[in-house]
Amino acid sequence: MSDTPIIEKALTAIRGDDPEAAREALLAALSEHPDRLDLVHSLIIMELQVGNANQALELAEQAAQLATERKGPQDMDLLPQLLLAQGAAFEELKQPNKAVAAYDEVLGSNKNHPLATQGKGHLFLAWGKLEEGMAVLQQAVDAAVDDPRFLEATEKLIAGVRSFITEDVHPKNFIEAHQGSYVEFFNHHAEKTAEDGWIAEAARMKRDDEGNLIPIVLEGARPYAATRVDLVEPSTGQAGLVGDQPMVVAVAGHEILAQTPIVSDWPDTDFPVWVSSQCPWNLLNITIVFDQGDATEQADPTIGDWYTAGYEGEFGTVEQGRFHSISDPLPLGENGVRYDLDCGRADARCIEDLIKRLSILHSTHPINGLLIGRGFIPSS
């Protein structure tokens, strides 16, 4: 199959390091060659990379249907990749049941497909189904059809999860490790820049009509969603960010669990609480699923009060240790909601405080599960 200049341009863009540019080039190529499912697959990957999971899923479903209808050799070779892309999109959309179904469809034709097996096994670990996840990953190891380096890494992960279960490690250790490492990292930068006059954790403020200083809340955001900047140079107002990526760290003795989300339960709580091995303190996911009703409407007053307390320093000291920002609530499914939080230098005890507040809410609005960090609530 000879490629036209516009396709060559798209393929070159794919090999670059700019997903958005690659996406635009692929769209242009597909406008002239809509039947090229290999280009559609590349576009799906780009959509996933730039965070367009819904668009990626729609493209993957349409392409898989077309491949199934045409049944050409190239179509059928590409079909597993399109199904894997569906699985990845469903994971991004927090629909683990549908992601498993996509992986199982691949495995139905090739029971030892390495990518589908790995995808399903890792999904189970991130879903709190640790025994099932290890069993699936062990199948991949036993089949030995993947790259030996990947199989060795999988064996180490299985051993790491087994050790974690055997030692009965409390999941709050993950929270404390992430909080401690990030705060140490933050303090280092705050102390270094303080020599040049920078101020840490400054609130973004403005004056109201009466001249009083009040927190800035972005238009359309929740009224409690005031923000702080990590660092600011007061003479110019220049802001500085401590860490431009979510900071994932490991628990000593269980370092391998930082490589992928491993979700485990927090014992002795009034409702199911789960913690992920990946819970970056500067971008902490808080997911709540209720038994019924509008999750945002039910959770928001409690989350708002909790965030305000942290923003004002209840989980820190007089001088430091405050929440920095919180996202708008993101509805998940029929009864779920997620918030993304920059916890700043707040103390890890803020999570126990959240659980206590939600326990009170649970008495009137039953909660099926709370997840701290990345992954999926096992009841979902």
PDB file of C-alpha atoms in Angstrom, residues 30 78 94 104 114 177 248 253 261 377:
ATOM      1  CA  LEU A  30      -8.427  10.637   7.514  1.00  0.00           C
ATOM      2  CA  LEU A  78      -5.963  -4.692  13.730  1.00  0.00           C
ATOM      3  CA  LYS A  94     -14.001   4.688  35.174  1.00  0.00           C
ATOM      4  CA  ASP A 104     -12.097 -10.662  27.412  1.00  0.00           C
ATOM      5  CA  PRO A 114      -0.084 -10.639  26.271  1.00  0.00           C
ATOM      6  CA  ALA A 177       4.402   8.063  52.213  1.00  0.00           C
ATOM      7  CA  VAL A 248       3.999   9.100  42.978  1.00  0.00           C
ATOM      8  CA  GLY A 253       9.799  -2.433  51.491  1.00  0.00           C
ATOM      9  CA  PRO A 261      -2.336   1.262  41.198  1.00  0.00           C
ATOM     10  CA  ILE A 377     -13.916   1.376  43.805  1.00  0.00           C
TER      11      ILE A 377
END
